[in-house]
Amino acid sequence: MAATGETTQQVPADDERLQRLRYRKALARKKRKEREAAGEIKELNITAMMDMMTILLVFLLKSFASSSAAMTASEDVRPPVSSTRATPKDTVVVTVTPKNILVGEKEVLRLVKGQIPPEALQGRVVTALDAQLKKEVEKLKYIAERNPAAPFSRELSIIADKAIPYDMLLTVLYTAGQNELENYRFVVLQDEGKPQ
């Protein structure tokens, strides 16, 4: 009987320990649910959402309003003045300064005393300019294949200093023509009607 008495005393202790363990688990579960519920959003804060949308709208308007042919102020390039009202388009941009020739922002050729070095020419084609324009045209054709809204327009914008010799401009245009860029525009400063 002594043996059975010991087992009867252990059973209630085990039951009590099991009940405590269950209580602790239930309490931990309840606390976890309360923490999760505290992190949930019960309602939308429309004011914060409107602030966010206003900021996005201002950013998008500002980015669309800026011109793709925008030119950074430089002492090297002084484009001619014109009374045209045409707006620049998003095209390949070639900049010709008295010191170098650039495609976009990348310098492709450094001029020597304001002239294209003879070793950079292959006939009438400027080899470094030709290679960079080929890359740009391939990129535009790749985009046009995948996006019908952006067709390959064969357009080129030229930003040139007003002191650049006409023969050099013809060489640049010939090189562009060899790369299917047949429609070109010269970027000029808009004349505000002031007498010069």
C-alpha positions in Angstrom: 0.0 0.0 0.0 2.8 2.3 0.6 3.7 2.0 -3.1 0.2 2.9 -4.1 0.1 5.9 -1.7 3.3 7.3 -3.3 1.8 7.0 -6.8 -1.4 8.8 -5.7 0.6 11.6 -4.3 2.6 12.0 -7.6 -0.4 12.0 -9.8 -1.9 15.2 -8.3 1.5 16.9 -8.5 1.8 15.9 -12.2 -1.7 17.2 -12.9 -1.0 20.4 -11.1 2.3 20.9 -13.1 0.4 20.1 -16.4 -2.3 22.6 -15.6 0.3 25.3 -14.8 2.1 24.5 -18.1 -1.2 24.7 -20.0 -2.0 28.0 -18.3 1.4 29.4 -19.2 1.0 28.4 -22.8 -2.5 29.9 -23.0 -1.2 33.1 -21.4 1.7 33.2 -23.9 -0.7 32.6 -26.8 -3.0 35.4 -25.5 -0.1 37.9 -25.2 1.2 37.0 -28.7 -2.3 37.6 -30.1 -2.5 40.9 -28.3 0.9 42.0 -29.7 -0.1 41.0 -33.2 -3.4 42.8 -32.8 -1.6 45.9 -31.6 0.4 46.0 -34.9 -2.6 45.8 -37.1 -4.0 48.8 -38.9 -7.6 49.3 -37.9 -8.4 52.2 -40.2 -6.6 54.0 -43.0 -5.2 57.5 -42.4 -6.3 59.3 -45.5 -4.3 62.4 -44.7 -1.0 60.7 -44.8 -2.0 59.0 -48.1 -2.9 62.3 -49.6 0.4 63.8 -48.5 2.2 61.0 -50.2 0.2 61.3 -53.4 0.8 65.0 -53.5 4.6 64.5 -53.2 4.5 61.9 -56.0 2.4 64.2 -58.2 4.8 67.1 -57.8 7.8 64.9 -58.5 6.3 63.4 -61.6 5.2 66.8 -62.9 8.7 68.2 -62.3 10.4 65.3 -64.1 8.0 65.5 -67.1 8.4 69.3 -67.4 12.2 69.1 -67.7 13.5 68.9 -71.2 15.5 65.9 -72.4 17.8 68.2 -74.4 18.5 70.3 -71.4 22.0 71.5 -71.5 24.2 72.2 -68.5 25.7 75.6 -68.4 29.2 75.5 -69.8 31.8 78.0 -70.9 32.7 75.6 -73.8 29.3 75.7 -75.6 27.5 78.8 -76.7 24.8 77.8 -79.0 23.4 80.3 -81.6 20.3 82.3 -80.7 17.1 81.7 -82.6 13.5 82.9 -82.5 12.1 79.3 -83.0 9.3 78.1 -80.7 9.8 74.4 -81.3 10.4 72.3 -78.2 13.2 69.8 -78.0 12.4 66.1 -78.3 13.8 63.1 -76.5 16.4 62.0 -79.0 20.1 61.0 -79.2 22.1 64.2 -78.3 25.5 64.9 -79.8 27.3 67.9 -78.3 30.2 69.6 -80.2 32.3 72.0 -78.2 35.6 73.6 -79.2 37.4 70.9 -77.1 35.5 67.7 -77.6 32.5 65.7 -79.1 30.1 64.1 -76.7 27.2 61.7 -77.1 24.8 62.3 -74.3 27.1 63.0 -71.4 29.9 60.7 -72.5 32.9 62.2 -74.3 33.8 60.2 -77.4 36.5 62.3 -79.0 38.9 65.1 -77.8 39.5 67.7 -80.5 43.0 69.0 -81.2 43.1 72.8 -81.6 39.4 72.7 -82.4 39.7 70.2 -85.2 39.0 66.5 -85.5 42.4 64.7 -85.5 43.1 63.0 -88.9 43.7 59.6 -87.2 40.2 59.7 -85.8 38.7 59.9 -89.3 38.0 57.1 -91.7 37.1 59.0 -94.9 34.4 61.4 -93.7 33.3 59.1 -90.7 34.5 60.0 -87.2 35.3 56.4 -85.9 34.8 57.0 -82.2 31.5 58.9 -82.8 30.4 56.2 -85.2 31.0 53.4 -82.6 29.1 55.3 -79.9 26.2 56.2 -82.2 25.9 52.5 -83.2 25.4 51.6 -79.5 22.8 54.3 -79.1 20.9 53.2 -82.3 20.9 49.6 -81.2 19.5 50.6 -77.8 16.8 52.7 -79.4 15.8 49.8 -81.8 15.7 47.4 -78.9 13.3 49.7 -77.0 11.2 50.2 -80.2 10.9 46.4 -80.7 9.5 45.9 -77.2 7.5 49.1 -76.8 5.3 50.2 -79.8 4.7 53.6 -78.0 8.4 54.5 -78.4 9.2 54.0 -82.1 12.7 54.5 -83.5 12.3 58.0 -85.0 15.8 58.3 -86.6 16.2 61.7 -84.9 19.3 63.4 -83.6 19.7 66.6 -81.7 22.9 68.5 -82.1 24.2 71.0 -79.5 27.0 72.9 -81.1 29.0 76.0 -80.2 28.3 78.8 -82.7 32.0 79.0 -83.5 32.3 75.4 -84.7 33.3 75.2 -88.4 30.5 74.2 -90.8 32.8 71.4 -92.3 33.1 69.8 -88.8 29.3 69.8 -88.4 29.0 68.2 -91.8 31.4 65.5 -90.8 29.4 64.9 -87.6 26.1 64.8 -89.6 27.6 62.4 -92.1 28.7 60.1 -89.3 25.2 60.2 -87.8 23.6 59.6 -91.2 25.7 56.4 -91.6 24.0 55.2 -88.4 20.4 55.8 -89.6 20.1 59.1 -87.8 18.8 61.0 -90.7 16.5 63.6 -89.1 18.4 66.1 -87.1 17.7 69.3 -85.1 20.1 71.9 -83.9 19.5 73.0 -80.3 19.6 76.8 -80.0 19.0 79.4 -77.3 15.7 81.0 -77.5 15.8 84.7 -78.4 13.7 86.7 -76.1 13.4 89.6 -78.5 16.2 91.7 -77.0 18.3 93.7 -79.4 21.8 92.6 -79.6 
